[in-house]
Amino acid sequence: MRRFASCSLILAGGLSIVACTPDQPAAARQPVFEDVSFRQDYSKKYSATDTTLALSHVATDRNGAVQILSSRGLLQPYAGEFLYPGTLVADKSFRPLRDKKIRAISTYRQQRVYLDDKAVFSNAWAGTLYKKHTLPNAKHFAGGKDFSFLVSDGKKLQYLNDGIAWEGSAPAGLIDIVYDARRNAFMLLSPSEISVFSATEHTVTTFYTGKGLTCLALTNNAREWVVGTHAGYFTLDAASGRQRGTLQRKLPCADLTAVEEINGKLWFGSVRGAFMIRPDGKCNYYACKRWLPSDTVIDLAPGADSSVLVLTDRGLGEICFKSMTLADKAAYFGQQVRRRHIRHGFNATLENLEAGNLGTGTLDDSDNDGLWTCMYLAAEVFRHTVTGADDALENCRESMDALERLYTINPMHGFPSRSFERRGYKYDSEPWRRAEDPEWDWKSTTSSDEAIGHMFVYGVMAELMRDEDLKKRAVVLMDSLMQHVLDNNMYLVDWDGKPTTWGKWNPEYVNARPAMVGDRKINSSNIISMLQTAYYFTHREVYKEKAFELMTRQGYYENLMRPMREITTAPASADDWSKMLSEAWNHSDDEMYFLGYWGLYRYAFNDTLQANFREAIIDHWQAERPEKDALWNIMTAVTGAQQFDLDEAVWYLQEYPLDLVSWKVKNSDRGDIMKIDTNFRNQHTAEVLPPDELEICRHNANRFGLDGGNGGATEYSAGDIWLLPYWLGRYLGVIGTPDVVKP
């Protein structure tokens, strides 16, 4: 990493202090991700507005036109784009079809084919396909060689070639018919057996017997049959019918309803969503309304442009795949923030959505308006530094205006409000206070996570901004905040003259916690980072002196260097507050630590401290590695470490869903995850799930949480969740620039 130049040596408190200037990060010896395209998945959803409809089949043709068979005829998707769902409406495009009693639809030679009470027919091939049968209640069919078809009403079978070429009995409880072109045979699936009808010999023979069979697909270049059951799936040799391997039960949901090989991938539908088997044997799971109108899957089919159609009992989900680079994704998320998540310059959340409807949301305040805005603002500073983009500079100015007003809207010098809003829209009670301006209210009780967020971004701005005015404004705010802390005996003091609940860095509070309680370490780490940052940019000796007093006389150096393995629950003899603080791992602390590490490492007083702080940062990162959080990993790269799990950071950035609506998710009852015993860190599984299978959450949440979400009532901003780690990685040079960035 960097080395320091033009350093002056001062002795204080037994430790040497060296004021040093951080250079641009030297990432030449660190791994670099070349930003190549990946497949980004997202969903388009089409709901059935009539909840009494029974949906049964979905099919598409070579033109990408989709039809759904329902209990009231044919339907088609209407409107519908990503994040803006469409509906299923009656398909009136072929008026004669409306008068036919269509019982099934399928795709044959890339064209849609229909089964009604009289015939198999199609509008393709100039309407010449019309093969009559004599089964008025026919409901199953499949196409074979040279426009031959096998039809069944569940009791009888008819083979249609030149007329009805054969007729016989169907297996009891027939579920489906699937054609095997290599063997010119039709497989007949029922709950207890798979039979085979030979189109050459006109015979029905038993192929496999079992129980609880539900679905069937020919895969692996017609070498294997995949058989779904209520308890998992297994494979059969397509030639002999012998079972290969054991029943696969370790699935997101083992109660299977559909199976298809689509675009070379094995897809399953279940009573709890759809999933695709990856080459490594694990699953990409598509469940909840992020992906589907309902989790009860009825049918699967290939769609246009390599998409996958998932028909559920409440509508159609189209899982789409788009080639993107991380830079493309950053451009998309940048627009998401600007179009829907800016409130008075704050990086805000869109709240009160009606079941994910973005047109119904309101921009609401948050206890952490300052923090989330600081994280987004830092991302925009990094973007402006890397690209020179004019809009990034304007975004920085707008967010800086909001942060400055947090200080001026209340009467306390150097005290940042949590938020502000026009008067009349918030309750006149805690924590809201009246501003001097009669048009506005401000939010009090500011916490330590707000303070570290402010100091983080002010350091980033003061160091990296090309705009001198913004640099100076950042220094003024950091100086104002830290002088307030010093003037108030290392507390954030609110309107009532009392410290806020969490804004406490005084040794009497910090060291009152037992050594193993995390607040002792986090508060020590944060305040030293804040004081170093303030000293570096203001050159005011008071900040340096206070930092060394805390480190050498009050034990803050020992506190912040304490290994993470020693952080655990307080002993029975501890005070109640310490016990409460240490009931479990605090993931908000992780966010505060890593934001503070920017100033702790980059603005360290001397090389010895910097080297030791580097050890503390890496020690913390080692504890966090299972979470695969991109911000933790890439912030660790600030230290110049060669190992910081860049591949896992890229995995996080690629796997994070484009849909940031807080849909309700449930993973705790999945059969494909390995759960572990209850522990202090609340890590519930051996391996963290991909972000697009979890609830949307910020970096201050537990990424091992399996269930959550609020039913689509919130859309989160990508500003702090995604854009900060991405643009930090771009600034550090560990994420490369793509050769071509798509608009």
XYZ file of C-alpha atoms in Angstrom:
743
model
C 0.000 0.000 0.000
C 1.087 3.604 0.469
C 4.148 5.026 2.185
C 4.356 8.480 3.720
C 6.395 11.491 2.738
C 7.151 14.864 4.387
C 6.520 13.687 7.963
C 7.296 15.687 11.088
C 8.046 13.889 14.352
C 6.490 14.943 17.678
C 6.644 13.045 20.953
C 3.538 12.863 23.135
C 2.389 10.471 25.816
C 5.255 8.080 25.130
C 4.191 7.429 21.531
C 5.639 9.058 18.447
C 3.223 11.063 16.308
C 3.961 11.500 12.629
C 1.690 13.657 10.505
C 1.629 12.016 7.082
C -0.071 12.549 3.750
C -1.889 9.560 2.225
C -1.017 8.979 -1.404
C -3.315 7.475 -4.010
C -3.776 3.776 -3.222
C -1.212 1.574 -4.904
C -3.202 -1.480 -5.928
C -0.593 -2.957 -8.277
C 0.186 -5.790 -5.877
C -3.432 -6.404 -4.999
C -5.813 -8.554 -7.026
C -7.917 -6.684 -9.565
C -11.284 -7.767 -10.924
C -11.514 -7.166 -14.646
C -15.093 -6.029 -15.134
C -16.367 -8.613 -17.576
C -20.025 -9.217 -18.336
C -22.109 -11.528 -16.178
C -25.723 -12.701 -16.361
C -27.910 -10.459 -14.227
C -31.272 -11.989 -13.434
C -34.453 -10.047 -12.779
C -38.173 -10.700 -13.044
C -41.204 -9.432 -14.883
C -44.487 -10.360 -13.224
C -48.017 -10.637 -14.559
C -50.817 -11.191 -12.071
C -54.174 -12.806 -12.709
C -56.669 -10.136 -11.708
C -59.433 -12.745 -11.387
C -58.459 -14.844 -8.400
C -61.062 -17.497 -9.238
C -59.196 -18.526 -12.381
C -57.339 -21.837 -12.396
C -54.146 -21.571 -14.450
C -52.749 -24.766 -15.952
C -50.242 -24.350 -18.807
C -47.897 -21.770 -20.307
C -46.406 -21.955 -23.800
C -44.563 -19.692 -26.198
C -43.774 -19.811 -29.899
C -40.784 -18.969 -32.060
C -41.830 -15.302 -32.021
C -41.773 -15.091 -28.236
C -45.545 -14.746 -27.955
C -46.785 -16.207 -24.672
C -50.139 -17.826 -23.946
C -51.518 -19.176 -20.702
C -54.346 -21.668 -20.484
C -56.868 -20.986 -17.741
C -60.197 -22.390 -16.639
C -61.807 -19.604 -18.663
C -59.820 -19.846 -21.838
C -56.571 -18.456 -23.180
C -54.799 -15.537 -21.527
C -51.818 -13.428 -22.506
C -49.478 -11.104 -20.588
C -50.340 -7.430 -20.827
C -47.952 -4.533 -20.158
C -45.491 -5.408 -17.413
C -41.884 -4.391 -17.058
C -39.256 -4.881 -14.419
C -40.582 -3.371 -11.154
C -43.855 -2.454 -12.869
C -45.999 -5.620 -12.961
C -48.483 -6.357 -15.705
C -51.582 -8.502 -15.764
C -52.944 -11.555 -17.507
C -55.813 -10.660 -19.823
C -58.048 -12.639 -22.158
C -56.303 -13.416 -25.453
C -58.710 -12.296 -28.162
C -56.169 -12.257 -30.972
C -57.682 -15.326 -32.705
C -61.431 -15.031 -32.374
C -62.194 -18.628 -33.450
C -60.146 -19.925 -30.514
C -62.574 -18.313 -28.079
C -65.300 -20.749 -29.112
C -63.175 -23.860 -28.727
C -63.000 -25.934 -25.552
C -59.207 -25.885 -25.259
C -57.964 -28.245 -22.542
C -54.202 -28.069 -23.066
C -51.540 -26.121 -24.956
C -47.995 -27.057 -25.835
C -45.118 -26.085 -28.080
C -44.282 -28.293 -31.029
C -41.489 -27.385 -33.430
C -41.422 -23.904 -31.885
C -45.095 -23.304 -32.596
C -48.069 -23.343 -30.243
C -50.372 -26.352 -30.557
C -53.763 -26.796 -28.902
C -55.864 -29.709 -27.678
C -59.626 -29.352 -27.490
C -62.536 -31.792 -27.221
C -62.282 -32.729 -30.898
C -58.720 -32.405 -32.202
C -55.109 -31.391 -31.946
C -54.682 -28.236 -34.013
C -52.625 -25.113 -34.524
C -52.773 -21.723 -36.184
C -49.225 -22.311 -37.447
C -48.407 -24.073 -40.707
C -51.237 -22.075 -42.301
C -53.702 -23.896 -40.043
C -53.170 -27.242 -41.799
C -52.547 -29.152 -38.565
C -55.893 -30.586 -37.458
C -55.859 -34.136 -36.130
C -59.140 -35.427 -34.832
C -59.618 -37.647 -31.783
C -62.709 -39.087 -30.120
C -62.029 -38.226 -26.477
C -64.379 -35.355 -25.500
C -62.615 -34.919 -22.154
C -59.081 -35.055 -23.535
C -56.642 -33.079 -21.351
C -53.125 -34.463 -21.985
C -51.145 -34.602 -25.219
C -47.646 -34.505 -26.648
C -46.265 -34.215 -30.158
C -44.106 -36.952 -31.656
C -42.422 -37.733 -34.959
C -43.729 -36.174 -38.181
C -46.742 -34.452 -36.626
C -47.955 -37.498 -34.741
C -49.553 -36.953 -31.334
C -50.529 -39.015 -28.321
C -53.725 -37.836 -26.616
C -55.413 -38.896 -23.363
C -58.434 -38.053 -21.241
C -56.858 -39.752 -18.231
C -58.540 -43.068 -18.961
C -57.831 -43.796 -22.607
C -54.963 -43.130 -24.995
C -55.208 -42.363 -28.699
C -52.226 -42.194 -31.024
C -52.935 -39.784 -33.860
C -50.935 -40.195 -37.022
C -52.933 -40.760 -40.174
C -56.181 -40.743 -38.260
C -56.436 -42.636 -34.980
C -53.622 -45.123 -35.507
C -53.984 -46.798 -32.093
C -56.171 -46.704 -29.009
C -55.662 -48.203 -25.571
C -55.966 -47.703 -21.817
C -54.075 -45.014 -19.950
C -52.243 -45.666 -16.682
C -54.369 -44.794 -13.662
C -54.047 -41.174 -12.582
C -52.143 -40.038 -15.682
C -50.380 -36.719 -14.986
C -48.361 -35.953 -18.089
C -47.094 -37.208 -21.458
C -43.528 -36.473 -22.575
C -42.012 -37.443 -25.941
C -38.589 -39.078 -26.367
C -37.496 -38.338 -29.935
C -34.365 -40.495 -29.773
C -36.461 -43.606 -29.083
C -39.667 -42.464 -30.793
C -41.586 -43.185 -27.602
C -44.017 -41.345 -25.346
C -43.461 -41.502 -21.588
C -46.633 -41.679 -19.516
C -46.329 -40.291 -15.998
C -48.675 -41.246 -13.170
C -48.190 -40.976 -9.369
C -46.977 -44.568 -9.044
C -45.321 -45.421 -12.338
C -43.810 -44.311 -15.609
C -44.966 -46.234 -18.654
C -43.720 -46.033 -22.211
C -45.789 -46.063 -25.366
C -43.772 -47.171 -28.368
C -44.884 -45.224 -31.426
C -43.336 -47.933 -33.601
C -44.758 -51.015 -31.923
C -47.924 -49.447 -30.508
C -47.375 -51.031 -27.102
C -47.519 -49.727 -23.537
C -45.018 -51.151 -21.082
C -43.968 -50.269 -17.564
C -40.711 -48.329 -17.437
C -40.447 -47.517 -13.711
C -42.574 -47.985 -10.595
C -42.442 -45.787 -7.535
C -44.602 -43.502 -5.438
C -45.380 -39.820 -5.149
C -44.240 -39.051 -8.704
C -45.226 -35.561 -9.858
C -43.266 -34.423 -12.929
C -40.919 -35.677 -15.640
C -38.397 -34.273 -18.129
C -35.904 -35.713 -20.617
C -32.445 -34.194 -20.089
C -28.742 -34.552 -20.766
C -29.086 -35.016 -24.541
C -31.889 -37.545 -24.075
C -29.718 -39.776 -21.879
C -31.564 -39.240 -18.597
C -35.059 -38.824 -17.278
C -35.397 -36.475 -14.327
C -38.324 -37.508 -12.156
C -39.814 -35.129 -9.612
C -41.676 -36.310 -6.519
C -43.232 -34.853 -3.404
C -39.943 -35.537 -1.625
C -37.234 -34.572 -4.126
C -36.043 -35.823 -7.501
C -34.002 -38.631 -9.003
C -32.738 -39.608 -12.441
C -33.316 -42.660 -14.590
C -31.203 -43.988 -17.407
C -33.260 -43.152 -20.494
C -32.513 -46.449 -22.195
C -32.830 -48.947 -19.342
C -34.980 -47.189 -16.756
C -32.452 -47.918 -14.017
C -32.233 -45.296 -11.299
C -29.004 -43.331 -11.148
C -27.936 -42.277 -7.702
C -30.228 -41.551 -4.800
C -33.210 -39.304 -4.289
C -32.043 -35.682 -4.170
C -33.690 -34.099 -1.153
C -31.373 -31.175 -0.400
C -33.439 -28.673 -2.330
C -35.009 -25.330 -1.445
C -38.327 -27.191 -1.535
C -38.569 -30.936 -2.154
C -42.300 -30.969 -2.991
C -41.911 -30.628 -6.756
C -44.595 -29.683 -9.258
C -42.737 -29.183 -12.556
C -39.388 -29.874 -14.178
C -37.907 -28.731 -17.490
C -34.498 -28.504 -19.072
C -34.346 -24.909 -20.324
C -31.338 -23.387 -22.062
C -29.208 -26.290 -20.886
C -30.170 -25.824 -17.223
C -32.386 -28.016 -15.087
C -35.314 -26.039 -13.671
C -37.827 -27.146 -11.052
C -41.130 -25.755 -9.899
C -42.368 -26.504 -6.405
C -44.996 -25.519 -3.895
C -42.441 -22.996 -2.585
C -41.069 -21.331 -5.686
C -38.804 -22.278 -8.580
C -35.111 -23.087 -8.673
C -32.360 -23.901 -11.130
C -29.594 -26.430 -10.523
C -26.162 -24.844 -10.958
C -23.111 -26.675 -12.302
C -21.780 -26.955 -8.735
C -24.941 -28.796 -7.698
C -26.323 -25.922 -5.639
C -29.488 -24.016 -6.483
C -30.440 -20.556 -7.665
C -33.707 -20.068 -5.839
C -36.524 -17.900 -7.167
C -39.244 -17.458 -4.576
C -41.257 -14.631 -3.019
C -42.750 -11.711 -4.892
C -39.326 -10.423 -5.860
C -39.538 -13.076 -8.547
C -43.027 -14.585 -8.787
C -46.677 -13.597 -8.278
C -47.004 -16.650 -6.028
C -44.744 -19.432 -4.779
C -47.091 -22.188 -5.949
C -45.602 -23.156 -9.320
C -47.851 -24.844 -11.888
C -45.770 -24.998 -15.066
C -42.402 -24.078 -16.575
C -41.476 -23.158 -20.133
C -38.705 -21.414 -22.064
C -39.399 -17.783 -22.918
C -37.986 -15.255 -25.336
C -34.361 -14.100 -25.127
C -33.302 -17.004 -22.896
C -35.866 -16.147 -20.235
C -37.736 -18.743 -18.182
C -41.506 -18.642 -17.809
C -42.777 -19.697 -14.386
C -46.531 -20.101 -14.206
C -47.962 -19.936 -10.700
C -51.472 -20.178 -9.340
C -51.639 -16.368 -9.192
C -49.957 -15.391 -12.423
C -46.826 -15.568 -14.532
C -43.259 -14.775 -13.580
C -40.698 -14.292 -16.339
C -37.147 -14.746 -15.073
C -35.013 -12.667 -17.417
C -31.264 -12.647 -17.886
C -29.330 -9.634 -19.096
C -25.640 -9.370 -19.864
C -24.202 -6.627 -17.643
C -20.929 -5.432 -16.237
C -20.645 -4.049 -12.736
C -20.318 -0.634 -14.355
C -23.653 -1.178 -16.104
C -25.206 -2.145 -12.792
C -23.719 0.929 -11.125
C -25.280 3.123 -13.819
C -28.670 1.507 -13.233
C -28.446 1.874 -9.464
C -27.250 5.459 -9.835
C -30.464 6.256 -11.682
C -32.512 4.381 -9.088
C -31.170 6.635 -6.342
C -31.654 9.887 -8.238
C -35.161 9.106 -9.480
C -36.748 7.728 -6.333
C -34.547 8.187 -3.278
C -33.533 11.820 -2.841
C -35.345 13.748 -0.075
C -34.032 17.259 0.651
C -30.672 15.962 -0.588
C -30.755 12.946 1.738
C -30.290 9.387 0.512
C -33.732 8.206 1.604
C -35.951 5.129 1.631
C -39.208 4.904 -0.308
C -41.774 3.832 2.284
C -45.466 2.906 2.485
C -45.597 1.057 -0.818
C -48.776 -0.853 -1.532
C -47.488 -4.369 -2.240
C -44.402 -3.100 -4.042
C -46.189 -0.500 -6.184
C -43.530 2.179 -6.644
C -46.158 4.723 -7.582
C -47.619 4.620 -4.077
C -44.467 5.243 -2.032
C -43.495 8.200 0.120
C -40.007 9.457 0.930
C -39.793 9.229 4.690
C -37.266 10.342 7.240
C -34.971 7.972 9.085
C -33.007 8.042 12.310
C -30.023 7.524 10.041
C -30.681 10.051 7.283
C -27.249 11.485 7.946
C -25.494 8.101 7.933
C -27.129 6.740 4.772
C -26.459 10.061 3.049
C -22.824 10.074 4.146
C -22.352 6.612 2.654
C -23.989 7.603 -0.634
C -22.078 10.882 -0.713
C -18.803 8.989 -0.257
C -19.751 6.803 -3.220
C -20.321 9.898 -5.339
C -17.003 11.394 -4.215
C -15.229 8.205 -5.290
C -17.150 8.246 -8.588
C -16.223 11.855 -9.253
C -12.600 11.143 -8.352
C -12.456 8.153 -10.714
C -14.526 9.466 -13.631
C -14.679 13.234 -13.270
C -18.420 13.033 -13.967
C -20.135 16.414 -13.643
C -23.357 14.912 -12.334
C -21.425 13.212 -9.534
C -20.122 16.625 -8.470
C -23.641 18.072 -8.479
C -24.868 15.121 -6.434
C -22.112 15.794 -3.915
C -23.151 19.430 -3.609
C -26.790 18.479 -3.074
C -26.046 15.923 -0.353
C -23.552 18.262 1.293
C -26.256 20.925 1.522
C -28.430 18.442 3.414
C -25.631 17.459 5.793
C -24.761 21.082 6.532
C -28.341 21.873 7.381
C -28.354 19.075 9.947
C -25.992 21.319 11.936
C -27.670 24.681 11.370
C -31.314 23.725 11.891
C -30.804 23.067 15.620
C -29.481 25.508 18.247
C -26.445 23.442 19.396
C -23.126 24.300 17.769
C -21.495 21.279 16.131
C -24.401 18.943 16.859
C -25.723 17.132 13.769
C -29.464 16.477 13.821
C -30.638 13.061 12.764
C -32.948 14.558 10.147
C -35.312 17.427 9.388
C -38.723 17.814 7.781
C -41.298 20.482 7.077
C -43.450 21.284 10.087
C -46.785 19.557 10.347
C -45.692 16.186 8.991
C -44.191 14.765 12.170
C -45.493 14.370 15.710
C -44.623 17.182 18.080
C -42.888 14.811 20.467
C -39.614 12.993 21.000
C -37.371 12.879 19.154
C -38.740 15.727 16.996
C -38.086 19.334 18.006
C -39.253 22.675 16.692
C -36.706 24.574 14.619
C -36.313 28.341 14.922
C -37.649 28.544 11.396
C -41.426 28.061 11.854
C -41.623 25.970 8.693
C -39.341 23.189 9.914
C -38.786 20.523 12.590
C -35.577 18.645 13.349
C -34.879 15.231 14.805
C -32.749 14.913 17.937
C -31.047 12.027 19.831
C -28.227 11.680 17.281
C -26.165 8.527 17.756
C -22.579 7.421 17.362
C -23.218 5.706 14.032
C -24.287 9.080 12.644
C -21.114 10.690 13.974
C -18.743 8.136 12.449
C -20.591 8.340 9.135
C -20.120 12.108 9.103
C -16.424 11.916 9.919
C -15.877 9.193 7.320
C -17.309 11.193 4.448
C -15.759 14.483 5.540
C -12.362 12.808 5.467
C -13.077 11.340 2.032
C -14.204 14.737 0.739
C -11.377 16.704 2.286
C -8.831 14.322 0.809
C -10.271 13.579 -2.618
C -12.655 16.308 -3.775
C -11.364 18.423 -6.637
C -13.809 21.178 -5.742
C -12.071 23.450 -3.217
C -15.326 24.825 -1.837
C -16.605 21.353 -0.965
C -13.257 20.412 0.568
C -13.353 23.465 2.835
C -16.982 22.862 3.821
C -16.139 19.277 4.768
C -13.277 20.438 6.999
C -15.507 23.019 8.679
C -18.105 20.369 9.522
C -15.606 17.816 10.841
C -14.007 20.492 12.988
C -17.381 21.684 14.249
C -18.521 18.165 15.165
C -15.315 17.193 16.933
C -15.087 20.488 18.822
C -18.613 19.835 20.090
C -17.474 16.424 21.356
C -14.445 17.932 23.091
C -16.419 20.813 24.570
C -18.904 18.363 26.034
C -16.462 15.985 27.732
C -16.485 13.423 24.883
C -20.267 13.280 24.515
C -22.819 14.328 21.936
C -25.005 16.654 24.005
C -28.590 17.177 22.881
C -31.051 20.080 23.229
C -31.734 19.189 26.864
C -28.081 19.453 27.901
C -27.791 15.681 28.286
C -25.737 13.191 26.289
C -27.634 11.248 23.692
C -28.097 7.534 24.357
C -25.336 6.416 22.003
C -23.139 9.464 21.473
C -20.744 8.603 24.293
C -16.950 8.332 24.045
C -16.077 9.445 27.578
C -13.808 6.984 29.419
C -16.229 6.792 32.346
C -18.783 5.323 29.959
C -16.514 3.375 27.602
C -14.361 1.717 30.233
C -17.336 0.945 32.446
C -18.059 -1.891 30.013
C -16.246 -5.185 30.654
C -13.402 -5.849 28.239
C -15.311 -8.447 26.242
C -18.295 -6.160 25.556
C -18.145 -4.837 22.015
C -19.078 -1.240 22.874
C -15.765 -0.789 24.640
C -13.837 -1.691 21.497
C -16.086 0.041 18.943
C -16.300 3.351 20.797
C -12.541 3.405 21.278
C -11.885 2.552 17.633
C -14.335 5.139 16.328
C -13.227 8.067 18.462
C -9.549 7.574 17.638
C -10.445 7.454 13.938
C -12.500 10.628 14.309
C -9.799 12.508 16.194
C -7.113 11.439 13.714
C -9.266 12.612 10.825
C -9.960 15.977 12.473
C -6.293 16.499 13.293
C -5.078 15.538 9.862
C -7.217 18.106 8.072
C -7.388 20.913 10.659
C -3.873 20.569 12.165
C -5.356 21.525 15.525
C -3.177 20.067 18.257
C -6.102 19.597 20.610
C -7.363 16.637 18.573
C -3.998 14.922 18.541
C -3.475 15.501 22.232
C -6.894 14.115 23.109
C -6.340 11.038 20.945
C -3.067 10.218 22.659
C -4.531 10.904 26.076
C -7.273 8.386 25.346
C -4.900 5.809 23.890
C -2.116 6.027 26.471
C -3.889 7.054 29.688
C -7.404 5.697 29.234
C -6.628 2.385 27.554
C -8.333 3.139 24.235
C -5.401 1.774 22.267
C -5.696 -1.528 24.121
C -9.464 -1.438 23.684
C -9.410 -0.964 19.935
C -6.637 -3.512 19.425
C -8.506 -6.225 21.348
C -8.929 -9.258 19.028
C -12.443 -9.919 17.804
C -12.323 -13.460 19.158
C -12.445 -11.965 22.681
C -15.686 -10.070 22.059
C -18.561 -12.005 23.602
C -21.359 -11.802 26.151
C -20.856 -9.977 29.427
C -20.417 -12.096 32.581
C -23.228 -12.555 35.071
C -21.575 -10.026 37.380
C -21.771 -7.215 34.797
C -24.257 -4.358 34.918
C -27.556 -4.696 33.066
C -26.578 -2.205 30.360
C -23.459 -4.193 29.497
C -25.480 -7.397 29.411
C -27.975 -5.808 27.049
C -25.208 -4.513 24.799
C -23.623 -7.944 24.505
C -26.607 -10.235 24.081
C -25.478 -10.965 20.515
C -23.150 -9.647 17.860
C -24.084 -6.103 16.827
C -23.952 -5.747 13.066
C -24.470 -1.997 13.266
C -21.120 -1.973 15.040
C -19.573 -3.695 12.033
C -20.757 -0.864 9.813
C -19.388 1.709 12.253
C -16.057 -0.090 12.524
C -15.458 -0.313 8.806
C -16.489 3.256 8.056
C -14.137 4.304 10.832
C -11.301 2.217 9.429
C -10.875 4.723 6.613
C -9.698 7.363 9.078
C -8.100 4.933 11.495
C -5.743 3.606 8.850
C -5.278 6.405 6.312
C -4.779 9.185 8.844
C -2.842 7.222 11.472
C -0.435 9.416 13.406
C 2.625 7.315 12.590
C 3.789 4.244 10.730
C 3.838 2.105 13.888
C 0.236 2.932 14.722
C -0.773 2.451 11.134
C 0.799 -1.004 11.010
C -0.909 -1.981 14.255
C -4.248 -0.560 13.166
C -3.872 -2.569 9.988
C -3.603 -5.725 12.095
C -6.779 -4.776 13.987
C -8.661 -4.152 10.745
C -7.588 -7.437 9.213
C -8.391 -9.270 12.452
C -11.922 -7.880 12.277
C -12.214 -8.710 8.584
C -11.208 -12.303 9.298
C -14.167 -12.570 11.675
C -16.487 -11.091 9.029
C -15.356 -13.206 6.081
C -18.285 -15.653 6.247
C -20.719 -12.786 5.537
C -19.069 -12.056 2.152
C -20.033 -8.412 2.511
C -18.555 -6.341 -0.313
C -18.063 -3.240 1.837
C -16.153 -5.068 4.563
C -13.941 -6.808 2.001
C -13.187 -3.763 -0.128
C -12.673 -1.458 2.860
C -10.070 -3.952 4.062
C -8.279 -3.393 0.754
C -7.644 0.188 1.940
C -4.864 -1.291 4.092
C -3.086 -2.678 1.038
C -3.815 -6.259 2.077
C -3.363 -8.706 -0.765
C -6.018 -11.037 0.619
C -9.398 -9.398 1.132
C -11.716 -11.841 -0.663
C -12.171 -9.765 -3.785
C -13.953 -12.663 -5.475
C -16.541 -12.727 -2.694
C -16.987 -8.959 -2.921
C -17.642 -9.289 -6.653
C -20.036 -12.161 -5.927
C -21.956 -9.861 -3.556
C -22.085 -7.057 -6.133
C -23.168 -9.353 -8.946
C -25.704 -11.306 -6.894
C -27.383 -8.329 -5.267
C -30.826 -8.072 -6.875
C -31.832 -5.167 -9.089
C -35.168 -5.214 -7.276
C -34.568 -3.526 -3.900
C -38.166 -3.804 -2.695
C -38.456 -5.420 0.724
C -40.426 -8.476 -0.314
C -41.097 -11.032 2.381
C -38.703 -13.969 2.125
C -38.537 -17.258 3.962
C -35.533 -19.545 3.853
C -35.580 -21.125 7.293
C -37.423 -24.230 6.103
C -35.248 -24.888 3.038
C -33.764 -28.328 2.641
C -30.625 -27.272 0.764
C -28.956 -25.233 3.494
C -26.796 -26.497 6.345
C -27.880 -24.965 9.622
C -25.531 -24.610 12.553
C -26.062 -24.259 16.280
C -27.168 -20.988 17.823
C -24.167 -18.764 18.422
C -23.129 -15.292 19.559
C -22.819 -13.974 16.010
C -26.317 -15.207 15.023
C -24.840 -17.095 12.095
C -27.590 -19.562 11.321
C -26.091 -21.431 8.360
C -22.686 -22.757 7.428
C -22.668 -20.618 4.284
C -24.346 -17.297 3.619
C -27.073 -17.296 0.965
C -26.836 -15.088 -2.132
C -28.198 -11.566 -1.616
C -30.990 -12.092 -4.147
C -32.438 -14.899 -1.998
C -32.440 -12.855 1.212
C -34.420 -9.868 2.393
C -33.073 -6.508 1.263
C -30.922 -5.115 4.029
C -28.211 -2.574 4.592
C -24.714 -3.344 5.782
C -25.798 -2.958 9.416
C -27.966 -6.101 9.274
C -27.127 -9.752 9.816
C -26.570 -11.294 6.392
C -27.255 -14.717 7.891
C -30.853 -13.777 8.668
C -32.984 -16.305 6.791
C -36.457 -14.787 6.973
C -37.652 -11.209 6.778
C -39.059 -8.432 4.656
C -42.256 -6.451 5.037
C -44.366 -7.612 2.133
C -43.179 -5.016 -0.355
C -43.808 -1.906 1.763
C -40.338 -0.416 1.215
C -37.856 0.149 -1.584
C -34.310 0.656 -0.340
C -31.791 2.940 -1.957
C -28.758 1.431 -3.636
C -26.737 4.475 -2.603
C -25.320 3.026 0.608
C -25.980 -0.685 -0.005
C -24.342 -1.148 -3.408
C -22.818 2.020 -4.806
C -20.462 2.637 -1.883
C -18.562 -0.681 -2.083
C -18.525 -0.560 -5.884
C -17.133 2.954 -6.235
C -14.723 2.431 -3.342
C -13.429 -0.594 -5.239
C -13.112 1.477 -8.397
C -11.204 4.186 -6.505
C -8.845 1.679 -4.939
C -8.277 0.077 -8.338
C -9.329 -3.408 -7.240
C -12.367 -3.262 -9.541
C -11.394 -2.515 -13.094
C -13.047 -0.435 -15.779
C -14.915 -2.395 -18.450
C -13.824 -2.040 -22.039
C -17.313 -0.957 -23.027
C -19.897 0.492 -20.663
C -23.419 0.110 -21.987
C -25.756 3.085 -21.670
